mmCIF file of N, CA and C in Angstrom:
data_model
loop_
_atom_site.group_PDB
_atom_site.id
_atom_site.type_symbol
_atom_site.label_atom_id
_atom_site.label_comp_id
_atom_site.label_asym_id
_atom_site.label_seq_id
_atom_site.Cartn_x
_atom_site.Cartn_y
_atom_site.Cartn_z
ATOM 1 N N GLN A 634 -77.346 -82.414 173.021
ATOM 2 C CA GLN A 634 -76.246 -81.507 172.527
ATOM 3 C C GLN A 634 -76.581 -80.858 171.352
ATOM 4 N N VAL A 635 -77.990 -80.809 171.031
ATOM 5 C CA VAL A 635 -78.411 -80.245 170.105
ATOM 6 C C VAL A 635 -78.702 -78.658 170.345
ATOM 7 N N GLN A 636 -78.597 -77.526 169.907
ATOM 8 C CA GLN A 636 -78.422 -76.496 169.970
ATOM 9 C C GLN A 636 -79.260 -75.652 168.828
ATOM 10 N N LEU A 637 -80.159 -74.789 169.095
ATOM 11 C CA LEU A 637 -80.615 -73.772 167.975
ATOM 12 C C LEU A 637 -80.044 -72.378 168.411
ATOM 13 N N VAL A 638 -79.209 -71.845 167.599
ATOM 14 C CA VAL A 638 -78.789 -70.331 167.679
ATOM 15 C C VAL A 638 -79.295 -69.242 166.740
ATOM 16 N N GLU A 639 -79.719 -68.298 167.164
ATOM 17 C CA GLU A 639 -80.788 -67.379 166.451
ATOM 18 C C GLU A 639 -79.861 -65.921 166.544
ATOM 19 N N SER A 640 -80.036 -65.322 165.174
ATOM 20 C CA SER A 640 -79.413 -64.026 165.026
ATOM 21 C C SER A 640 -80.093 -62.989 164.042
ATOM 22 N N GLY A 641 -79.646 -61.868 164.162
ATOM 23 C CA GLY A 641 -80.579 -61.161 163.026
ATOM 24 C C GLY A 641 -81.373 -59.988 163.734
ATOM 25 N N GLY A 642 -81.707 -60.154 165.171
ATOM 26 C CA GLY A 642 -82.569 -59.146 165.656
ATOM 27 C C GLY A 642 -82.082 -57.862 165.870
ATOM 28 N N GLY A 643 -83.068 -56.789 166.065
ATOM 29 C CA GLY A 643 -82.498 -55.568 166.591
ATOM 30 C C GLY A 643 -83.454 -54.544 166.381
ATOM 31 N N LEU A 644 -83.256 -53.320 166.062
ATOM 32 C CA LEU A 644 -84.132 -52.093 166.152
ATOM 33 C C LEU A 644 -84.222 -51.890 164.527
ATOM 34 N N VAL A 645 -85.633 -51.410 164.244
ATOM 35 C CA VAL A 645 -85.865 -51.295 162.892
ATOM 36 C C VAL A 645 -87.088 -50.399 162.841
ATOM 37 N N GLN A 646 -86.881 -49.181 162.049
ATOM 38 C CA GLN A 646 -88.138 -48.219 161.761
ATOM 39 C C GLN A 646 -89.029 -48.830 161.160
ATOM 40 N N PRO A 647 -90.439 -48.542 161.196
ATOM 41 C CA PRO A 647 -91.364 -49.044 160.199
ATOM 42 C C PRO A 647 -91.289 -48.838 158.953
ATOM 43 N N GLY A 648 -91.533 -50.161 158.340
ATOM 44 C CA GLY A 648 -91.391 -50.119 156.847
ATOM 45 C C GLY A 648 -89.950 -50.762 156.365
ATOM 46 N N GLY A 649 -88.998 -50.775 157.457
ATOM 47 C CA GLY A 649 -87.661 -51.358 157.601
ATOM 48 C C GLY A 649 -87.656 -52.809 157.339
ATOM 49 N N SER A 650 -86.674 -53.647 157.113
ATOM 50 C CA SER A 650 -86.272 -54.949 156.962
ATOM 51 C C SER A 650 -85.553 -55.513 157.944
ATOM 52 N N LEU A 651 -85.533 -56.675 157.971
ATOM 53 C CA LEU A 651 -84.674 -57.657 158.840
ATOM 54 C C LEU A 651 -84.507 -59.144 158.324
ATOM 55 N N ARG A 652 -83.485 -59.643 158.530
ATOM 56 C CA ARG A 652 -83.503 -60.979 158.397
ATOM 57 C C ARG A 652 -83.002 -62.045 159.413
ATOM 58 N N LEU A 653 -83.640 -62.847 159.872
ATOM 59 C CA LEU A 653 -83.433 -63.831 161.101
ATOM 60 C C LEU A 653 -82.914 -65.016 160.549
ATOM 61 N N SER A 654 -81.728 -65.617 161.283
ATOM 62 C CA SER A 654 -81.138 -66.610 160.732
ATOM 63 C C SER A 654 -81.137 -67.865 162.090
ATOM 64 N N CYS A 655 -81.444 -68.670 161.915
ATOM 65 C CA CYS A 655 -81.430 -70.160 162.827
ATOM 66 C C CYS A 655 -80.742 -71.225 162.321
ATOM 67 N N VAL A 656 -79.645 -71.602 163.237
ATOM 68 C CA VAL A 656 -78.528 -72.571 163.012
ATOM 69 C C VAL A 656 -78.925 -73.592 163.761
ATOM 70 N N ALA A 657 -79.206 -74.918 163.447
ATOM 71 C CA ALA A 657 -79.012 -75.903 164.210
ATOM 72 C C ALA A 657 -77.763 -76.682 164.224
ATOM 73 N N SER A 658 -77.200 -77.013 165.324
ATOM 74 C CA SER A 658 -76.094 -77.769 165.332
ATOM 75 C C SER A 658 -76.039 -78.563 166.438
ATOM 76 N N GLY A 659 -74.907 -79.636 166.551
ATOM 77 C CA GLY A 659 -74.906 -80.762 167.625
ATOM 78 C C GLY A 659 -75.232 -81.986 166.820
ATOM 79 N N SER A 660 -75.554 -83.092 167.363
ATOM 80 C CA SER A 660 -75.398 -84.298 166.826
ATOM 81 C C SER A 660 -76.949 -84.740 166.109
ATOM 82 N N ILE A 661 -77.039 -84.025 165.134
ATOM 83 C CA ILE A 661 -78.012 -83.860 164.358
ATOM 84 C C ILE A 661 -78.365 -85.139 163.203
ATOM 85 N N PHE A 662 -79.236 -85.964 163.138
ATOM 86 C CA PHE A 662 -79.412 -86.716 162.220
ATOM 87 C C PHE A 662 -80.145 -86.157 160.931
ATOM 88 N N SER A 663 -81.491 -86.018 161.130
ATOM 89 C CA SER A 663 -82.537 -85.043 160.847
ATOM 90 C C SER A 663 -83.099 -84.076 160.991
ATOM 91 N N ILE A 664 -83.717 -83.135 160.286
ATOM 92 C CA ILE A 664 -84.402 -82.128 160.757
ATOM 93 C C ILE A 664 -85.515 -81.970 159.740
ATOM 94 N N ASN A 665 -86.987 -82.192 160.575
ATOM 95 C CA ASN A 665 -88.141 -82.243 159.869
ATOM 96 C C ASN A 665 -88.613 -80.435 159.643
ATOM 97 N N VAL A 666 -89.596 -80.167 160.478
ATOM 98 C CA VAL A 666 -90.262 -78.808 160.307
ATOM 99 C C VAL A 666 -89.318 -78.001 161.317
ATOM 100 N N MET A 667 -88.978 -76.922 160.493
ATOM 101 C CA MET A 667 -88.483 -75.603 160.925
ATOM 102 C C MET A 667 -89.337 -74.383 160.750
ATOM 103 N N GLY A 668 -89.243 -73.589 162.020
ATOM 104 C CA GLY A 668 -89.943 -72.582 161.893
ATOM 105 C C GLY A 668 -89.749 -71.328 162.849
ATOM 106 N N TRP A 669 -90.661 -70.293 163.053
ATOM 107 C CA TRP A 669 -90.473 -69.198 163.862
ATOM 108 C C TRP A 669 -91.828 -68.647 164.723
ATOM 109 N N TYR A 670 -91.596 -68.747 165.958
ATOM 110 C CA TYR A 670 -92.734 -68.194 166.597
ATOM 111 C C TYR A 670 -92.312 -66.956 167.251
ATOM 112 N N ARG A 671 -93.388 -66.087 167.895
ATOM 113 C CA ARG A 671 -92.756 -64.981 168.585
ATOM 114 C C ARG A 671 -94.094 -64.591 169.731
ATOM 115 N N GLN A 672 -93.245 -63.938 170.606
ATOM 116 C CA GLN A 672 -94.061 -63.501 171.591
ATOM 117 C C GLN A 672 -94.119 -61.756 172.116
ATOM 118 N N ALA A 673 -94.731 -61.213 172.019
ATOM 119 C CA ALA A 673 -94.848 -60.101 172.647
ATOM 120 C C ALA A 673 -95.142 -59.823 173.965
ATOM 121 N N PRO A 674 -94.642 -58.578 174.659
ATOM 122 C CA PRO A 674 -95.188 -58.418 176.114
ATOM 123 C C PRO A 674 -96.639 -58.542 176.176
ATOM 124 N N GLY A 675 -96.996 -58.994 177.380
ATOM 125 C CA GLY A 675 -98.342 -59.436 177.573
ATOM 126 C C GLY A 675 -98.992 -60.057 176.693
ATOM 127 N N LYS A 676 -98.526 -60.827 175.428
ATOM 128 C CA LYS A 676 -99.263 -61.438 174.508
ATOM 129 C C LYS A 676 -98.880 -62.932 174.525
ATOM 130 N N GLN A 677 -99.913 -63.706 173.795
ATOM 131 C CA GLN A 677 -99.411 -65.167 173.598
ATOM 132 C C GLN A 677 -98.268 -65.173 172.401
ATOM 133 N N ARG A 678 -97.714 -66.576 172.787
ATOM 134 C CA ARG A 678 -96.894 -66.849 171.717
ATOM 135 C C ARG A 678 -97.697 -67.415 170.518
ATOM 136 N N GLU A 679 -97.293 -67.097 169.350
ATOM 137 C CA GLU A 679 -97.862 -66.954 168.035
ATOM 138 C C GLU A 679 -96.774 -67.638 167.099
ATOM 139 N N LEU A 680 -97.434 -68.883 166.303
ATOM 140 C CA LEU A 680 -96.748 -68.851 164.791
ATOM 141 C C LEU A 680 -96.433 -67.958 164.075
ATOM 142 N N VAL A 681 -95.295 -67.708 163.576
ATOM 143 C CA VAL A 681 -95.087 -66.530 162.617
ATOM 144 C C VAL A 681 -95.160 -67.172 161.374
ATOM 145 N N ALA A 682 -94.046 -68.698 161.293
ATOM 146 C CA ALA A 682 -94.234 -69.277 159.906
ATOM 147 C C ALA A 682 -93.308 -70.581 160.259
ATOM 148 N N ASP A 683 -93.327 -71.680 159.512
ATOM 149 C CA ASP A 683 -92.563 -72.968 159.347
ATOM 150 C C ASP A 683 -92.656 -73.327 157.799
ATOM 151 N N ILE A 684 -91.590 -74.446 157.818
ATOM 152 C CA ILE A 684 -91.375 -74.983 156.614
ATOM 153 C C ILE A 684 -91.053 -76.139 156.763
ATOM 154 N N THR A 685 -91.498 -77.216 156.029
ATOM 155 C CA THR A 685 -91.418 -78.439 155.846
ATOM 156 C C THR A 685 -90.225 -79.002 155.595
ATOM 157 N N GLY A 686 -89.276 -80.047 155.472
ATOM 158 C CA GLY A 686 -88.401 -80.577 154.962
ATOM 159 C C GLY A 686 -88.363 -80.492 153.370
ATOM 160 N N GLY A 687 -89.405 -80.642 152.819
ATOM 161 C CA GLY A 687 -89.763 -80.521 151.406
ATOM 162 C C GLY A 687 -89.895 -79.414 150.876
ATOM 163 N N GLY A 688 -90.234 -78.280 151.690
ATOM 164 C CA GLY A 688 -90.211 -76.874 151.282
ATOM 165 C C GLY A 688 -91.727 -76.303 151.569
ATOM 166 N N ALA A 689 -92.385 -76.948 151.851
ATOM 167 C CA ALA A 689 -93.904 -76.375 152.250
ATOM 168 C C ALA A 689 -93.963 -75.350 153.440
ATOM 169 N N THR A 690 -94.909 -74.199 152.933
ATOM 170 C CA THR A 690 -94.581 -73.268 154.091
ATOM 171 C C THR A 690 -95.917 -72.997 154.769
ATOM 172 N N ASN A 691 -96.184 -72.515 155.928
ATOM 173 C CA ASN A 691 -97.226 -72.096 156.468
ATOM 174 C C ASN A 691 -96.847 -70.759 157.193
ATOM 175 N N TYR A 692 -97.813 -69.690 156.797
ATOM 176 C CA TYR A 692 -97.679 -68.459 157.277
ATOM 177 C C TYR A 692 -98.861 -67.604 158.337
ATOM 178 N N ALA A 693 -98.533 -66.870 159.346
ATOM 179 C CA ALA A 693 -99.719 -66.488 159.859
ATOM 180 C C ALA A 693 -100.239 -65.581 158.815
ATOM 181 N N ASP A 694 -101.731 -65.171 159.159
ATOM 182 C CA ASP A 694 -102.015 -64.132 158.447
ATOM 183 C C ASP A 694 -101.558 -62.838 158.156
ATOM 184 N N SER A 695 -101.252 -62.368 159.754
ATOM 185 C CA SER A 695 -100.706 -61.113 159.924
ATOM 186 C C SER A 695 -99.246 -60.734 158.927
ATOM 187 N N VAL A 696 -98.589 -61.895 158.650
ATOM 188 C CA VAL A 696 -97.258 -62.033 158.218
ATOM 189 C C VAL A 696 -97.361 -62.114 156.442
ATOM 190 N N LYS A 697 -98.446 -62.559 156.028
ATOM 191 C CA LYS A 697 -98.284 -63.149 154.915
ATOM 192 C C LYS A 697 -98.381 -61.677 153.694
ATOM 193 N N GLY A 698 -97.259 -62.060 152.888
ATOM 194 C CA GLY A 698 -97.053 -60.960 151.987
ATOM 195 C C GLY A 698 -95.757 -60.146 152.234
ATOM 196 N N ARG A 699 -95.813 -60.220 153.628
ATOM 197 C CA ARG A 699 -94.323 -59.355 154.063
ATOM 198 C C ARG A 699 -93.175 -60.358 154.564
ATOM 199 N N PHE A 700 -93.456 -61.234 154.860
ATOM 200 C CA PHE A 700 -92.352 -62.278 155.493
ATOM 201 C C PHE A 700 -92.346 -63.376 154.529
ATOM 202 N N THR A 701 -90.974 -63.932 154.444
ATOM 203 C CA THR A 701 -90.683 -65.137 153.515
ATOM 204 C C THR A 701 -89.602 -65.847 154.285
ATOM 205 N N LEU A 702 -89.966 -67.220 154.444
ATOM 206 C CA LEU A 702 -89.497 -68.094 155.387
ATOM 207 C C LEU A 702 -88.775 -69.006 154.135
ATOM 208 N N PHE A 703 -87.299 -69.608 154.442
ATOM 209 C CA PHE A 703 -86.579 -70.440 153.526
ATOM 210 C C PHE A 703 -85.779 -71.248 154.488
ATOM 211 N N ARG A 704 -84.957 -72.399 153.977
ATOM 212 C CA ARG A 704 -84.231 -73.065 154.657
ATOM 213 C C ARG A 704 -83.024 -73.588 153.684
ATOM 214 N N ASP A 705 -81.658 -73.893 154.255
ATOM 215 C CA ASP A 705 -80.951 -74.390 153.700
ATOM 216 C C ASP A 705 -80.479 -75.731 154.522
ATOM 217 N N ASN A 706 -81.102 -76.826 153.721
ATOM 218 C CA ASN A 706 -80.700 -78.073 154.323
ATOM 219 C C ASN A 706 -79.177 -78.378 154.840
ATOM 220 N N ALA A 707 -78.731 -78.044 153.680
ATOM 221 C CA ALA A 707 -77.183 -78.620 153.813
ATOM 222 C C ALA A 707 -76.633 -77.971 155.079
ATOM 223 N N LYS A 708 -76.787 -76.558 155.302
ATOM 224 C CA LYS A 708 -76.382 -75.974 156.624
ATOM 225 C C LYS A 708 -77.190 -75.828 157.593
ATOM 226 N N ASN A 709 -78.546 -77.017 157.608
ATOM 227 C CA ASN A 709 -79.250 -77.029 158.951
ATOM 228 C C ASN A 709 -79.552 -75.434 159.149
ATOM 229 N N THR A 710 -80.053 -74.610 158.315
ATOM 230 C CA THR A 710 -80.382 -73.336 158.783
ATOM 231 C C THR A 710 -81.799 -72.938 157.885
ATOM 232 N N VAL A 711 -82.348 -72.008 158.946
ATOM 233 C CA VAL A 711 -83.648 -71.784 158.362
ATOM 234 C C VAL A 711 -83.814 -70.005 158.824
ATOM 235 N N TYR A 712 -84.034 -69.430 157.759
ATOM 236 C CA TYR A 712 -84.089 -67.951 157.579
ATOM 237 C C TYR A 712 -85.538 -67.388 157.516
ATOM 238 N N LEU A 713 -85.832 -66.112 158.260
ATOM 239 C CA LEU A 713 -87.050 -65.182 157.780
ATOM 240 C C LEU A 713 -86.908 -63.951 157.520
ATOM 241 N N GLN A 714 -87.186 -63.772 156.082
ATOM 242 C CA GLN A 714 -87.131 -62.208 155.752
ATOM 243 C C GLN A 714 -88.106 -61.515 155.919
ATOM 244 N N MET A 715 -87.981 -60.646 156.718
ATOM 245 C CA MET A 715 -89.082 -59.682 157.183
ATOM 246 C C MET A 715 -88.794 -58.328 156.549
ATOM 247 N N ASN A 716 -89.872 -58.017 155.798
ATOM 248 C CA ASN A 716 -90.056 -56.858 154.961
ATOM 249 C C ASN A 716 -91.399 -56.112 155.692
ATOM 250 N N SER A 717 -91.348 -54.820 155.087
ATOM 251 C CA SER A 717 -92.391 -53.891 155.304
ATOM 252 C C SER A 717 -93.106 -53.812 157.035
ATOM 253 N N LEU A 718 -91.862 -53.797 157.692
ATOM 254 C CA LEU A 718 -92.125 -54.035 159.412
ATOM 255 C C LEU A 718 -92.992 -53.212 159.658
ATOM 256 N N LYS A 719 -93.786 -53.704 160.861
ATOM 257 C CA LYS A 719 -94.950 -52.833 161.645
ATOM 258 C C LYS A 719 -94.456 -52.747 162.782
ATOM 259 N N PRO A 720 -94.903 -51.767 163.777
ATOM 260 C CA PRO A 720 -94.918 -51.771 164.907
ATOM 261 C C PRO A 720 -95.289 -53.027 165.931
ATOM 262 N N GLU A 721 -96.327 -53.384 165.371
ATOM 263 C CA GLU A 721 -96.963 -54.692 165.835
ATOM 264 C C GLU A 721 -96.245 -55.893 165.524
ATOM 265 N N ASP A 722 -94.915 -56.063 164.767
ATOM 266 C CA ASP A 722 -94.293 -57.059 164.810
ATOM 267 C C ASP A 722 -93.366 -57.337 165.954
ATOM 268 N N THR A 723 -93.275 -56.293 166.937
ATOM 269 C CA THR A 723 -92.274 -56.173 167.884
ATOM 270 C C THR A 723 -92.323 -57.474 168.711
ATOM 271 N N ALA A 724 -91.379 -58.167 169.125
ATOM 272 C CA ALA A 724 -91.615 -59.139 169.822
ATOM 273 C C ALA A 724 -90.340 -60.007 169.882
ATOM 274 N N VAL A 725 -90.204 -60.682 171.124
ATOM 275 C CA VAL A 725 -89.186 -61.795 170.889
ATOM 276 C C VAL A 725 -89.728 -62.813 169.811
ATOM 277 N N TYR A 726 -88.375 -63.314 169.106
ATOM 278 C CA TYR A 726 -88.671 -64.330 168.071
ATOM 279 C C TYR A 726 -88.069 -65.465 168.395
ATOM 280 N N TYR A 727 -88.712 -66.541 168.433
ATOM 281 C CA TYR A 727 -88.075 -67.925 168.641
ATOM 282 C C TYR A 727 -88.166 -68.915 167.460
ATOM 283 N N CYS A 728 -86.796 -69.553 167.356
ATOM 284 C CA CYS A 728 -86.759 -70.629 166.508
ATOM 285 C C CYS A 728 -87.196 -71.803 167.173
ATOM 286 N N HIS A 729 -87.647 -72.499 166.101
ATOM 287 C CA HIS A 729 -88.252 -74.111 166.521
ATOM 288 C C HIS A 729 -87.861 -74.875 165.600
ATOM 289 N N ALA A 730 -87.489 -76.291 166.143
ATOM 290 C CA ALA A 730 -87.267 -77.280 164.931
ATOM 291 C C ALA A 730 -87.539 -78.513 165.424
ATOM 292 N N GLU A 731 -87.728 -79.477 164.742
ATOM 293 C CA GLU A 731 -88.350 -80.737 165.136
ATOM 294 C C GLU A 731 -87.130 -81.735 164.675
ATOM 295 N N ILE A 732 -86.016 -82.093 165.345
ATOM 296 C CA ILE A 732 -84.866 -82.710 164.868
ATOM 297 C C ILE A 732 -84.711 -84.334 165.732
ATOM 298 N N LEU A 733 -84.590 -85.070 164.847
ATOM 299 C CA LEU A 733 -83.665 -86.304 164.849
ATOM 300 C C LEU A 733 -82.361 -86.307 165.422
ATOM 301 N N SER A 734 -82.061 -86.431 166.685
ATOM 302 C CA SER A 734 -80.456 -86.548 166.852
ATOM 303 C C SER A 734 -80.060 -88.027 166.605
ATOM 304 N N THR A 735 -78.566 -88.024 166.690
ATOM 305 C CA THR A 735 -78.335 -89.612 166.421
ATOM 306 C C THR A 735 -78.139 -90.496 167.975
ATOM 307 N N HIS A 736 -78.537 -89.910 168.989
ATOM 308 C CA HIS A 736 -78.563 -90.762 169.888
ATOM 309 C C HIS A 736 -79.884 -90.787 170.749
ATOM 310 N N ARG A 737 -80.923 -89.943 170.203
ATOM 311 C CA ARG A 737 -82.581 -89.793 170.747
ATOM 312 C C ARG A 737 -83.301 -89.986 169.665
ATOM 313 N N GLY A 738 -84.770 -89.959 169.778
ATOM 314 C CA GLY A 738 -85.855 -89.802 169.085
ATOM 315 C C GLY A 738 -86.100 -88.584 168.621
ATOM 316 N N TRP A 739 -87.156 -88.307 167.777
ATOM 317 C CA TRP A 739 -87.444 -86.725 167.172
ATOM 318 C C TRP A 739 -88.007 -86.164 168.717
ATOM 319 N N GLU A 740 -87.529 -84.576 168.579
ATOM 320 C CA GLU A 740 -87.827 -84.042 169.711
ATOM 321 C C GLU A 740 -87.961 -82.529 169.265
ATOM 322 N N ASN A 741 -88.449 -81.841 170.046
ATOM 323 C CA ASN A 741 -88.788 -80.427 170.148
ATOM 324 C C ASN A 741 -87.515 -79.712 170.663
ATOM 325 N N TYR A 742 -86.890 -78.599 169.472
ATOM 326 C CA TYR A 742 -86.104 -77.732 170.356
ATOM 327 C C TYR A 742 -86.469 -76.228 169.947
ATOM 328 N N TRP A 743 -86.095 -75.437 170.898
ATOM 329 C CA TRP A 743 -85.961 -73.948 170.791
ATOM 330 C C TRP A 743 -85.227 -73.078 170.967
ATOM 331 N N GLY A 744 -84.779 -72.144 170.208
ATOM 332 C CA GLY A 744 -83.812 -71.092 170.449
ATOM 333 C C GLY A 744 -83.940 -70.343 171.466
ATOM 334 N N GLN A 745 -83.100 -69.432 172.320
ATOM 335 C CA GLN A 745 -83.300 -68.669 173.215
ATOM 336 C C GLN A 745 -83.959 -67.352 173.027
ATOM 337 N N GLY A 746 -84.161 -66.898 171.705
ATOM 338 C CA GLY A 746 -84.900 -65.885 171.268
ATOM 339 C C GLY A 746 -84.100 -64.717 170.806
ATOM 340 N N THR A 747 -84.743 -64.027 169.846
ATOM 341 C CA THR A 747 -83.867 -62.799 169.306
ATOM 342 C C THR A 747 -84.940 -61.572 169.717
ATOM 343 N N GLN A 748 -84.356 -60.586 169.884
ATOM 344 C CA GLN A 748 -85.493 -59.277 170.175
ATOM 345 C C GLN A 748 -85.490 -58.499 168.595
ATOM 346 N N VAL A 749 -86.595 -58.366 168.171
ATOM 347 C CA VAL A 749 -87.222 -57.600 167.217
ATOM 348 C C VAL A 749 -87.967 -56.184 167.642
ATOM 349 N N THR A 750 -87.539 -55.039 167.409
ATOM 350 C CA THR A 750 -88.134 -53.853 167.897
ATOM 351 C C THR A 750 -88.475 -53.019 166.806
ATOM 352 N N VAL A 751 -89.734 -52.677 166.251
ATOM 353 C CA VAL A 751 -89.817 -51.916 165.203
ATOM 354 C C VAL A 751 -90.724 -50.687 165.923
ATOM 355 N N SER A 752 -89.764 -49.736 165.505
ATOM 356 C CA SER A 752 -90.226 -48.340 166.307
ATOM 357 C C SER A 752 -89.687 -47.249 165.504
ATOM 358 N N SER A 753 -90.107 -46.059 165.420
ATOM 359 C CA SER A 753 -89.721 -44.756 165.192
ATOM 360 C C SER A 753 -89.026 -43.978 166.244
#
């Protein structure tokens, strides 16, 4: 019954900003790593950024200095603040989380994806 629900995607001009949100809900006991991946048409899925429960972050080189990942553990939510967006950032963005449910062990969960389009 665990689900990840993403929001915040949309159409933005180059240089603009968006904030993506991902909320984990259901029978959750604990969440370890949370993060975002993206996949552009015809391209391989790639890690954008992730964050541990202790707050340690990891960013892809292509987004360093432009994107910021942070989480609210009390709300089981992770945010991706995207600034100075480029057309190359256009992709479907997927939330990912490693979750310990109340009735199962540690498992990887994925959101259904939210479209980000950067175009003039």
